[in-house]
Coordinates of C-alpha atoms in Angstrom, one line a residue:
Chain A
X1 CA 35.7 63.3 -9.7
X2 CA 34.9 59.5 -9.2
X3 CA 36.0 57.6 -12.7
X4 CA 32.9 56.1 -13.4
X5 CA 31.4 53.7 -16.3
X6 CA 29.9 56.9 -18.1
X7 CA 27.5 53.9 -19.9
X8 CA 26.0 53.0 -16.7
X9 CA 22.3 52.5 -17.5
X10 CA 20.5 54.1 -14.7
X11 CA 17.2 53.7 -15.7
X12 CA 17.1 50.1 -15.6
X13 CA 18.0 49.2 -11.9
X14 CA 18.2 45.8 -10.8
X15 CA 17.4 46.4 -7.2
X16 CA 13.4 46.6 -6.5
X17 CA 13.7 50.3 -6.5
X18 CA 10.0 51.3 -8.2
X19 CA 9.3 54.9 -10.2
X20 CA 7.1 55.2 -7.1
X21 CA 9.9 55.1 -4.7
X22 CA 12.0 57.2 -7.2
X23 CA 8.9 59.8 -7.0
X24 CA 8.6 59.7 -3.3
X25 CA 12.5 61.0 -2.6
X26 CA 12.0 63.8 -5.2
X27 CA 9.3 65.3 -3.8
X28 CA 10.5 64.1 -0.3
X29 CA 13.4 67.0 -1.6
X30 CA 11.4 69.5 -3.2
X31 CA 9.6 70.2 -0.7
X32 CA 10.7 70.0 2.5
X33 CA 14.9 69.8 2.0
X34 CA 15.8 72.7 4.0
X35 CA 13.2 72.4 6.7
X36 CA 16.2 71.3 8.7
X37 CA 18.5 73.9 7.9
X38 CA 21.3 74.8 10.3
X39 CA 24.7 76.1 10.5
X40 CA 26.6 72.8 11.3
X41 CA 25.8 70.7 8.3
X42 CA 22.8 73.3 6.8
X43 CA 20.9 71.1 4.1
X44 CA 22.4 67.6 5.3
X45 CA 19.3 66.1 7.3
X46 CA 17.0 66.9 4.6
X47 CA 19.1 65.4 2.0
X48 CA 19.4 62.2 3.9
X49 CA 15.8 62.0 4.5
X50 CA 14.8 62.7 0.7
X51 CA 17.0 59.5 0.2
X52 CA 15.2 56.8 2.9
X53 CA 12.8 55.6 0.2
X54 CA 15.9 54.7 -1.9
X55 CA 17.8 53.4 1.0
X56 CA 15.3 51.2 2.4
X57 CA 14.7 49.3 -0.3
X58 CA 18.6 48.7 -1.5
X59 CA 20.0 47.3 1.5
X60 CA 18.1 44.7 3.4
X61 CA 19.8 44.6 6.4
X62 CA 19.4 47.2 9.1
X63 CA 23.2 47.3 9.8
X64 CA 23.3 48.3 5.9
X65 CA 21.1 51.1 6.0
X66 CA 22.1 52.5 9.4
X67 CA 25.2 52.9 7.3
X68 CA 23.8 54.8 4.3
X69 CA 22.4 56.8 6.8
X70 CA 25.6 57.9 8.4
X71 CA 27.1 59.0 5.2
X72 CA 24.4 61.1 4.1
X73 CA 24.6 63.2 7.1
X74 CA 27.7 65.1 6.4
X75 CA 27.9 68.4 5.6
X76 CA 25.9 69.5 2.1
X77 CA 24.9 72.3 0.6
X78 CA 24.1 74.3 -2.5
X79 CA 21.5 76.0 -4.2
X80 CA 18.3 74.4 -3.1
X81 CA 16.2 75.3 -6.4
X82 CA 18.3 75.2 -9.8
X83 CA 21.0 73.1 -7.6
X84 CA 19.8 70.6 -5.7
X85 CA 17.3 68.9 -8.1
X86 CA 19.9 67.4 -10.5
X87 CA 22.5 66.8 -7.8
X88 CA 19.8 64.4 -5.7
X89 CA 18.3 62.8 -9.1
X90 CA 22.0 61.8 -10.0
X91 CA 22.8 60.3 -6.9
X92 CA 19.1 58.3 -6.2
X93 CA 20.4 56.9 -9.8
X94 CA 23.4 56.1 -8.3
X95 CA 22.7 54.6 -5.0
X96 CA 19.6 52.4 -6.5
X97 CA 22.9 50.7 -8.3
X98 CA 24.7 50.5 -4.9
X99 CA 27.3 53.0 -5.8
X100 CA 26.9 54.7 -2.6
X101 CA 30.7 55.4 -2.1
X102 CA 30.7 57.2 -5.7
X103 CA 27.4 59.3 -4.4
X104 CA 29.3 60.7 -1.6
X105 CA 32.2 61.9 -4.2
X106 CA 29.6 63.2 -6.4
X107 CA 27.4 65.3 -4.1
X108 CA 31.3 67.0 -2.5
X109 CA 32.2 67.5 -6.1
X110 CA 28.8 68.5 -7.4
X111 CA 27.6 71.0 -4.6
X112 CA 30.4 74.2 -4.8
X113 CA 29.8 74.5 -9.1
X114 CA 26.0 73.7 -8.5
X115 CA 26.0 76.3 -5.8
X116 CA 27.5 78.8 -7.6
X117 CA 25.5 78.4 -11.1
X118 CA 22.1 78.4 -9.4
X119 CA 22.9 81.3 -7.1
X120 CA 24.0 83.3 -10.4
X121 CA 21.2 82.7 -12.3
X122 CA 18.9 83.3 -9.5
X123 CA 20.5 86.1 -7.4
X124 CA 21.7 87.9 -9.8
X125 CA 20.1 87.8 -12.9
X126 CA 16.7 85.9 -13.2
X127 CA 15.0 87.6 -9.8
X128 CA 16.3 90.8 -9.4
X129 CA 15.4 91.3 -13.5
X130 CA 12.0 90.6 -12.6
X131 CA 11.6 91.8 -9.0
X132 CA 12.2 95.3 -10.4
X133 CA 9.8 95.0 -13.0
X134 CA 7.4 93.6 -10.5
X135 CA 7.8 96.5 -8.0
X136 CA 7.9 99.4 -10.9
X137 CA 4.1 98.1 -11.6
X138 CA 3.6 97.6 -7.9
X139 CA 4.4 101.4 -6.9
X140 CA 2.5 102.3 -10.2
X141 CA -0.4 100.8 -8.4
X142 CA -0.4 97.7 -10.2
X143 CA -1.5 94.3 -9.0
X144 CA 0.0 92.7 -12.0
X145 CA 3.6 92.8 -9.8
X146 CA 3.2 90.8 -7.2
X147 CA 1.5 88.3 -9.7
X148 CA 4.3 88.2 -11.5
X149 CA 6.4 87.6 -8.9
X150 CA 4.3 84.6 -7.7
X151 CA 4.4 83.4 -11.5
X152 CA 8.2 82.9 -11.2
X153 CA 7.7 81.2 -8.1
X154 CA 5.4 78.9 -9.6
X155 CA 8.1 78.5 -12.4
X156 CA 11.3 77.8 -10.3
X157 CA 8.9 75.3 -8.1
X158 CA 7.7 73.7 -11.9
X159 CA 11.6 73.7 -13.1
X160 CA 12.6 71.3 -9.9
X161 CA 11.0 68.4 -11.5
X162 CA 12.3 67.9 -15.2
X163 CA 15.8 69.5 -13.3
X164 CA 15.8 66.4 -10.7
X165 CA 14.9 63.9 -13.8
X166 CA 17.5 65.0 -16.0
X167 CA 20.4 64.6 -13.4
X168 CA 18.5 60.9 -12.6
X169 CA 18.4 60.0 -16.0
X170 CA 21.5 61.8 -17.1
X171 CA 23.7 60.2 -13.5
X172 CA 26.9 60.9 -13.4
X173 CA 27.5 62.6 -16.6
X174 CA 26.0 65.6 -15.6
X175 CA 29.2 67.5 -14.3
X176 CA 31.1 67.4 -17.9
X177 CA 27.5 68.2 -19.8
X178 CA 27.1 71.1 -17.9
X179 CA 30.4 72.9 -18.2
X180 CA 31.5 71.5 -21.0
X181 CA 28.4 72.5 -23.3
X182 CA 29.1 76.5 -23.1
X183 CA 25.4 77.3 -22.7
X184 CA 25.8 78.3 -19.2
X185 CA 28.3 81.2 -20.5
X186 CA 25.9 82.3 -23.4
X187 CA 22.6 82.7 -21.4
X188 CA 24.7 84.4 -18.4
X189 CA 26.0 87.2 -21.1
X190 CA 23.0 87.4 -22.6
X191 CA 21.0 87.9 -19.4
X192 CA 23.8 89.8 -18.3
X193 CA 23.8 92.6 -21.2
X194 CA 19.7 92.7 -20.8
X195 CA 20.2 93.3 -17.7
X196 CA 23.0 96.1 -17.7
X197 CA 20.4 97.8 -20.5
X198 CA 16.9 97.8 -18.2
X199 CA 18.9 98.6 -14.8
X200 CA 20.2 102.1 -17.1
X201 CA 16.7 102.9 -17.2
X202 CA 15.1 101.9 -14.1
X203 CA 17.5 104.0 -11.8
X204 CA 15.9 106.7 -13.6
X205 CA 12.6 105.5 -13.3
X206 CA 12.1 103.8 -10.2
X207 CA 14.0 106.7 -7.9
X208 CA 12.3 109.7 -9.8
X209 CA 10.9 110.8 -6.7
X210 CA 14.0 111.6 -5.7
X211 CA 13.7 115.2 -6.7
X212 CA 14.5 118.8 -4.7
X213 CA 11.7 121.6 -4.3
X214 CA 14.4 124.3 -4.3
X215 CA 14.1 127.4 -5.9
X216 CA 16.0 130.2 -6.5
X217 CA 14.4 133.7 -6.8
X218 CA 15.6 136.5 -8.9
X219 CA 15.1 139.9 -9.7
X220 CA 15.7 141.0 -13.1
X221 CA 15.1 143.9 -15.0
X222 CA 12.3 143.6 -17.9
X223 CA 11.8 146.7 -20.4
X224 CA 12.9 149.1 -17.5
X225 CA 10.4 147.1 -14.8
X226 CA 11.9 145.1 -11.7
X227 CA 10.0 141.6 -11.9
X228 CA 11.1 139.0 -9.5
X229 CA 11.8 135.5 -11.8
X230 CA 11.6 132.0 -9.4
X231 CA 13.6 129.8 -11.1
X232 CA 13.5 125.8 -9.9
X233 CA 16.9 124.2 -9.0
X234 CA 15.4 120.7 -10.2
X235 CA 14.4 121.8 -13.9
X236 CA 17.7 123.5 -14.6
X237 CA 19.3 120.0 -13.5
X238 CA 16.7 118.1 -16.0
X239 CA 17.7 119.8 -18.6
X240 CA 21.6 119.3 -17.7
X241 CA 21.6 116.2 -16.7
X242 CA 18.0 114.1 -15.9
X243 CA 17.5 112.5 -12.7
X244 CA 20.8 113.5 -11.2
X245 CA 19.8 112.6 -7.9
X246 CA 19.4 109.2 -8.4
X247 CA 22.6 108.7 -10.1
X248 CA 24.8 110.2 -7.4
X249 CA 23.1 108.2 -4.7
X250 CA 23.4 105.0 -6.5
X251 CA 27.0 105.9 -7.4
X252 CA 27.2 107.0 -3.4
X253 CA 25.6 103.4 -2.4
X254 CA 27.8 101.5 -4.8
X255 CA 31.4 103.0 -4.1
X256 CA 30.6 102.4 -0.6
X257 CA 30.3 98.8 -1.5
X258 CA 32.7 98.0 -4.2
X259 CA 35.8 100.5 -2.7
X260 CA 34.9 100.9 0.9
X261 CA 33.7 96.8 1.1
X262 CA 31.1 98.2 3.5
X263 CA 28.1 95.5 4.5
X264 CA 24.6 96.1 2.5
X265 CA 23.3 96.6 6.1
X266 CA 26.0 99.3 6.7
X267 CA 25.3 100.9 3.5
X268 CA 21.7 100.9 4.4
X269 CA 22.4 102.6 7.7
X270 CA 24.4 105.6 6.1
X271 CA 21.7 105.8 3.3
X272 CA 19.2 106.1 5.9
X273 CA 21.3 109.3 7.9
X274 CA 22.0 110.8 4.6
X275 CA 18.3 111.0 3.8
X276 CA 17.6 112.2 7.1
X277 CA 19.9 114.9 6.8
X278 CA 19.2 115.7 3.4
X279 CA 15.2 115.7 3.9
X280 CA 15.8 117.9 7.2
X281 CA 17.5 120.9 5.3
X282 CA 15.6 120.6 2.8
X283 CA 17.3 119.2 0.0
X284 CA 14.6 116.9 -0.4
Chain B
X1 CA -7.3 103.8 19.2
X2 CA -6.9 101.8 16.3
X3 CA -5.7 98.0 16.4
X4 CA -6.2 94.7 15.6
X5 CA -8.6 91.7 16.3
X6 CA -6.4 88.5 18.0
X7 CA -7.6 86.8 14.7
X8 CA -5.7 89.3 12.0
X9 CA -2.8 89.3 14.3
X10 CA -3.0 84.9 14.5
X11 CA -3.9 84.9 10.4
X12 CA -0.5 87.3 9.9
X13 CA 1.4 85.5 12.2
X14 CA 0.5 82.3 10.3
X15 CA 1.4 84.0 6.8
X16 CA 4.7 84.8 8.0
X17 CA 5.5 81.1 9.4
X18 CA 4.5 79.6 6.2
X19 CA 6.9 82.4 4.4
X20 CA 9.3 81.2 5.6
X21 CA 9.1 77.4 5.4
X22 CA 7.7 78.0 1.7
X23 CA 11.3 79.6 1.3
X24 CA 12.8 76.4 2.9
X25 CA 11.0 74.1 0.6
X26 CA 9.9 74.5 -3.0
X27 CA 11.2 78.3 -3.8
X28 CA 10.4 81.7 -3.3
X29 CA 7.2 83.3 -3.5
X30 CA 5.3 83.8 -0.4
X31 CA 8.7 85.1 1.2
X32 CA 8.7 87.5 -1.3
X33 CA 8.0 91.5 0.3
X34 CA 5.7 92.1 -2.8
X35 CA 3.7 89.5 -2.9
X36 CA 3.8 88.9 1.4
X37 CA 2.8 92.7 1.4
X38 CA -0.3 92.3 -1.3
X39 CA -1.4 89.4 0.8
X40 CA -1.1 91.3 3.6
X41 CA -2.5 94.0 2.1
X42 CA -6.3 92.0 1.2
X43 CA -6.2 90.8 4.8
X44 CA -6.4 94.5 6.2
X45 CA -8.2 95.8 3.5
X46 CA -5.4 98.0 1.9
X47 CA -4.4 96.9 -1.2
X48 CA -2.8 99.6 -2.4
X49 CA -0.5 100.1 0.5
X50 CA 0.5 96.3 0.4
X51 CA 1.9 97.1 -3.3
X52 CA 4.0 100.2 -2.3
X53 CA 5.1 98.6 1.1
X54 CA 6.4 95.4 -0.9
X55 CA 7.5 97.0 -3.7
X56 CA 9.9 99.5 -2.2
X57 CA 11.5 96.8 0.0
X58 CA 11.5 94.5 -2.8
X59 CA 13.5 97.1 -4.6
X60 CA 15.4 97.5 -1.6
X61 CA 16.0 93.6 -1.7
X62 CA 17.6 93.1 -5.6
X63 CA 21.1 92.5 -5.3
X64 CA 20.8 90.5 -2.1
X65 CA 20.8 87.1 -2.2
X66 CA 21.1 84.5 1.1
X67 CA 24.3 82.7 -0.3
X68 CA 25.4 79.9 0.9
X69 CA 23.3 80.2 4.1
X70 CA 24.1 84.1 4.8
X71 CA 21.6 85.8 6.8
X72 CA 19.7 89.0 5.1
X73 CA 17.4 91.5 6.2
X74 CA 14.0 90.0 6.5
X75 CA 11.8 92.4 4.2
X76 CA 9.3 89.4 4.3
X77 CA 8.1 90.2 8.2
X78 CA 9.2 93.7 7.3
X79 CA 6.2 93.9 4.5
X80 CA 3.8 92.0 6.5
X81 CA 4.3 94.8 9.9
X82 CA 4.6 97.6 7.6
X83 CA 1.3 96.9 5.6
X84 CA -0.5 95.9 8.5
X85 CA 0.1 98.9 11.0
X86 CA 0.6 101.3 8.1
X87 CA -3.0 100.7 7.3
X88 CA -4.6 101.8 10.5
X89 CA -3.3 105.2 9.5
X90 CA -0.4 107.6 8.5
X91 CA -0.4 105.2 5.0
X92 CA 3.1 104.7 3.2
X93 CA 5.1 106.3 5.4
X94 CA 4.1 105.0 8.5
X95 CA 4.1 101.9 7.0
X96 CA 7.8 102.1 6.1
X97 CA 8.6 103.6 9.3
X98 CA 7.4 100.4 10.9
X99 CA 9.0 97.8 7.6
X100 CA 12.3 99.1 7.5
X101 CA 13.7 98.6 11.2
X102 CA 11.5 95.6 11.6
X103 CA 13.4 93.9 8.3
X104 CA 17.0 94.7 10.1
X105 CA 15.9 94.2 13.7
X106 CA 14.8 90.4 12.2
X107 CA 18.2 89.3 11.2
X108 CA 19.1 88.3 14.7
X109 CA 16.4 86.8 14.6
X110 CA 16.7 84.8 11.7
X111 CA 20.6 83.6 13.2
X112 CA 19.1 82.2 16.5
X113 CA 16.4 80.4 14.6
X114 CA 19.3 79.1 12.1
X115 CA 21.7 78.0 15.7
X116 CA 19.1 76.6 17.4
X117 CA 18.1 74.0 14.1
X118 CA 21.4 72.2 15.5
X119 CA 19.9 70.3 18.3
X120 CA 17.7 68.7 15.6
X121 CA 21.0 67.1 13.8
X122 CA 22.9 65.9 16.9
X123 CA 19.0 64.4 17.7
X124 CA 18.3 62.7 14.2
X125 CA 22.7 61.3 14.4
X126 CA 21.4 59.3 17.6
X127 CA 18.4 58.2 15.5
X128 CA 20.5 57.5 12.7
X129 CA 22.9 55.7 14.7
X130 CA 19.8 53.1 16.1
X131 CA 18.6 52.6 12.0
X132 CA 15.3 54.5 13.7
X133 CA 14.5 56.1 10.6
X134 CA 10.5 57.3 12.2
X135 CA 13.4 59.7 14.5
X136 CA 15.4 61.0 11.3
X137 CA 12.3 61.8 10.0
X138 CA 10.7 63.2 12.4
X139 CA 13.8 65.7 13.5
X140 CA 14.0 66.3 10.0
X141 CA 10.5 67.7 10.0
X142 CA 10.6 69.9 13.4
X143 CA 13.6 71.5 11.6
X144 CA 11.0 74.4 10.7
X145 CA 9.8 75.0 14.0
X146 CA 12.4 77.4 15.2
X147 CA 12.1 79.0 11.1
X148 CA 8.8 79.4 11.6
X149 CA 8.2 80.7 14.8
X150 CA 11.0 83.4 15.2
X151 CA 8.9 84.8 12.1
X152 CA 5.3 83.9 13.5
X153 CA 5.4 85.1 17.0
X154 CA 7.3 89.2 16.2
X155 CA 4.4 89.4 13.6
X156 CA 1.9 88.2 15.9
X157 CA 2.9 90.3 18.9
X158 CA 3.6 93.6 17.1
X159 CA 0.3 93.1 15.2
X160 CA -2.1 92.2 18.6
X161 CA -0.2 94.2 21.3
X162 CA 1.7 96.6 19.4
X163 CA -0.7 98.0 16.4
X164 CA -2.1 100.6 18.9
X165 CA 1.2 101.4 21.0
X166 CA 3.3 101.7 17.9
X167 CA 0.5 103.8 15.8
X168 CA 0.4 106.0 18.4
X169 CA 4.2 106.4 18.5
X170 CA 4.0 107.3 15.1
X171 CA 1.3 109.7 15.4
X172 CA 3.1 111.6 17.9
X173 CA 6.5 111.6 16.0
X174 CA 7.5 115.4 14.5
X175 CA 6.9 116.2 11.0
X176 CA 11.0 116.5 10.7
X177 CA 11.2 112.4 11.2
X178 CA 8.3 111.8 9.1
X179 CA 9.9 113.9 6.4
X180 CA 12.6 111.8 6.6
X181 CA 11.2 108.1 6.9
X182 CA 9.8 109.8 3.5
X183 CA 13.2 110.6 1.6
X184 CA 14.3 107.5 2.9
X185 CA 11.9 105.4 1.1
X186 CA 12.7 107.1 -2.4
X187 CA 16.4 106.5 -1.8
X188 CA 16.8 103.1 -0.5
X189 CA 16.5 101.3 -3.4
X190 CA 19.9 102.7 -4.5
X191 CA 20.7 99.9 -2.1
X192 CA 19.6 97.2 -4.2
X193 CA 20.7 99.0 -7.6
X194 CA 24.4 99.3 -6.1
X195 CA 24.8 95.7 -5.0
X196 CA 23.0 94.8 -8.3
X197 CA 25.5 96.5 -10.3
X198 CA 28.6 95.0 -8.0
X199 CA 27.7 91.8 -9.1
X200 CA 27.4 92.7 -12.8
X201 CA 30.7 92.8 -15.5
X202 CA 30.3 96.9 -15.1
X203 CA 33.8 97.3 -17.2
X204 CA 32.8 95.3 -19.8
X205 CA 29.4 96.5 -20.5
X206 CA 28.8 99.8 -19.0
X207 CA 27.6 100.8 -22.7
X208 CA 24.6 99.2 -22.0
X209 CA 23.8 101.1 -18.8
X210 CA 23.8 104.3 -20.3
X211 CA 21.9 103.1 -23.3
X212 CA 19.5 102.2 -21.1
X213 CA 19.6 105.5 -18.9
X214 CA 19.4 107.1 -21.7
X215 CA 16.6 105.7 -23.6
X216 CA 14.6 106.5 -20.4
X217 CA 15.9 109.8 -19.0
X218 CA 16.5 111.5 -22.6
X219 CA 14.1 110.0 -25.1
X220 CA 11.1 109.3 -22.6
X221 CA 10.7 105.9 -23.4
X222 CA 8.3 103.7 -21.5
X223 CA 10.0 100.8 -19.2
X224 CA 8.4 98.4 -21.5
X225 CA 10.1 99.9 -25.0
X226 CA 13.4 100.0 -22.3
X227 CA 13.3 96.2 -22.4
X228 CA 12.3 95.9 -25.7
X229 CA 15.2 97.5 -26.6
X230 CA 17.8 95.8 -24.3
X231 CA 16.4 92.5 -25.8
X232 CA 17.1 93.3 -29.4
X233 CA 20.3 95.1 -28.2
X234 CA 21.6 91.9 -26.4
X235 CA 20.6 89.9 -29.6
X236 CA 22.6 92.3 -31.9
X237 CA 25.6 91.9 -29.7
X238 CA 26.0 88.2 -29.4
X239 CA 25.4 87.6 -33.3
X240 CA 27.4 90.3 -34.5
X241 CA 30.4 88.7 -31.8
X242 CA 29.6 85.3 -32.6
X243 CA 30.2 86.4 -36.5
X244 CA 33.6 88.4 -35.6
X245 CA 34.6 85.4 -33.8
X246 CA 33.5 83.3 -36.9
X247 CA 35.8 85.4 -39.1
X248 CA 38.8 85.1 -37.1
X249 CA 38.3 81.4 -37.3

């Protein structure tokens, strides 16, 4: 990290950078940053272009901002959403003073953590959390899913705003705030342990169809008469253990992953043959 | 047989391009199977099948994320073709038959749009070089042209040309395969359970797993009471840690 004057006043700028121009590159980056994605420098062009407004109005001189230019068109990216927002609000702070060789330090430095803590709490335990709540009322029959689902949309697009403000107001504090504060760690075990609890019961839930229509018939003998009993493989195996089915092929799914290191579109493949197999002898 | 007017395939094809470059900009909802398959679902008059095509690939979808650029199955394109042509006929099923292979057959797909985005960087570097910022910004914005379109023009093809073709493939397939399109819908989502769970501290709180399993599978509780539950049993934990950790100190 870039030893910088952790009193810089950011909000005051000398330069004739306007809250209008300020506006402009955040939703300039809200919007459209990945538009330009690609594999060589994925979110690099939209960054830059998020930052003309700034960059036009700091250096006069065309030689000057064919410069900034340049440098913003390396290599970035992170996690566009919980990631991005602060990242680009600390930097327009920074380059509205004419740090721009500390913004390039920052967004290198910033982008891997930023990366990492946004696609945590997005991936893994914000969206899935509520995508299979959303879906359990969606197969139910429920429109309220899919409205859900658009509600956190709506949210993560709302959260982009007071996120890109804090890192602008915040500049280039942000890094020590963020991992030095411990929140990070409590809302991720919390999630986490919420999440651990609902998954338990939604395997059960969500997969119930996942039941066999064997049966077994028998003939016993009842007060000296021969009556033929049917008995049902699947309520003997409630009664043992409930939705047994859905346990062993999640526990099929997930050893494939975790031990054999297969790819989800692998594992999908082989869970597609076994239920093939399974449904054609009638296991299913 | 049954099909599609040109203007439900071009309205489809539209929904999926701006999917996609909703997914690129602000966030994620449009891209999202469930809520891409309910729309879907209202434009071909099937609700119903929208929410069960959506919501079994979004269960299929939880664990997966696109990090740091990595490509995924595209269950966005897969809910829109599997509502759409699952509605002329043969319902769910059909329906998945058609979402599932389109959603993996759509990751190449998804890498050539991603490749071909580099000629729009080299471009807006000779802009750059010139200070001709009206170039940067316009390569910047013709970025989502190969996005959008390697969504836009599958879903418009396989919904004008191929509605017909592929219902009728479907409705001459043997009850054997339909069986098993069938158990394969119930027992994909132990997809996105499995790579859920990789990603979660399993050692250090499979307790709350089987809590969970068994407050469903043994006492019957409702999903809702399941999260209730998992709330106040989170709480519990931290405090009663956060006190042990007082004591010690």
């Amino acid at each position: 990290m870039p030893n910088l004057d952790q009193s810089l006043d950011v909000q005051n700028t000398s330069s004739e950078v306007t809250k209008q121009d300020v506006r402009k590159a955040m939703w300039r980056h809200l919007i459209t940053l990945q538009w330009s994605w690609n594999y060589e420098r994925m979110q690099a062009l939209g960054y830059m272009w998020s930052m003309i407004p700034i960059i036009k109005k700091v250096y006069p001189t065309k030689e000057e901002q064919i410069h900034a230019m340049q440098r913003h068109l390396s290599f970035y990216n992170t996690n566009p959403q919980i990631g991005s927002p602060p990242i680009f609000g600390a930097t327009v702070a920074l380059e509205a003073q004419k740090m721009g060789e500390a913004v390039d330090s920052l967004k290198i430095g910033l982008m891997g953590p930023f990366a990492g803590i946004g696609d945590t709490i997005q991936g893994v335990l914000i969206r899935p959390m509520v995508a299979v709540f959303a879906a359990s009322l969606a197969l139910a029959g429920s429109i309220v899913g899919p409205i859900m689902m658009f509600v956190l949309g709506l949210i993560w697009c709302a959260l982009m705003i007071p996120l890109f403000y804090l890192g602008y107001r915040r500049g280039v504090g942000l890094v020590d705030e963020v991992a030095g504060g411990g929140l990070i760690a409590t809302v991720t075990e919390w999630a986490t342990i919420f999440g651990m609890m609902v998954v338990g019961g939604f395997v059960p839930s969500i997969m119930s169809g996942l039941t066999t229509p064997l049966k077994f018939q028998k003939t016993v003998e009842v007060a000296g008469k021969m009556t033929t009993k049917t008995i049902a493989l699947q309520d003997t195996l409630d009664k043992i253990l409930p939705s047994l089915f859905p346990i062993l092929v999640v526990g099929l799914a997930f050893w494939m992953i975790r031990k054999l290191k297969l790819s989800p579109i692998w594992v999908l493949l082989t869970l597609v043959v076994v239920a093939f197999l399974t449904g054609a002898i009638g296991l299913f | 047989m049954a099909s599609y007017s040109i203007w439900i395939a071009l309205v489809l094809g539209i929904l999926a391009y701006l999917g996609i470059v909703l997914n690129l900009g602000p966030g994620l909802w449009l891209q999202e199977a469930l809520v891409v398959g309910v729309i879907t679902g209202l434009i071909v008059g099937n609700v119903h099948l929208g929410l069960v095509i959506g919501g079994t690939l979004t269960l299929m979808s939880l664990g997966m994320w696109t990090y740091g650029g990595a490509t995924m199955p595209d269950f966005m394109t897969g809910a829109i073709l599997g509502t759409a042509i699952g509605a002329l006929g043969g319902g769910e099923t059909a329906g998945l038959a058609v979402a599932i292979p389109a959603s993996i057959l759509m990751t190449q797909l998804d890498v050539l749009g991603r490749a071909v985005t580099t000629v729009f960087i080299h471009a807006a570097d000779k802009y750059a070089e010139r200070g001709d910022t009206r170039g940067v910004t316009w390569m910047h914005l013709l970025g989502q042209l190969p996005w959008g379109l390697t969504r836009m023009i599958p879903v418009f093809i396989a919904v004008w040309l191929g509605a017909g073709p592929i219902q009728h493939l479907i409705g001459v397939l043997p009850q054997w395969f339909m069986h098993g399109m069938h158990v394969t819908g119930v027992m994909l989502p132990a997809l996105g359970f499995a790579l859920l769970l990789n990603q979660m501290p399993l050692k250090k709180h499979w307790a709350f797993l089987l809590i969970g399993y068994i407050l469903y599978a043994y006492l019957n509780l409702p999903i809702i009471g399941v999260a209730l539950a998992a709330l106040a049993g989170a709480a519990l934990y931290l405090k009663l840690r956060g006190s042990e950790a007082n004591a010690e100190s």
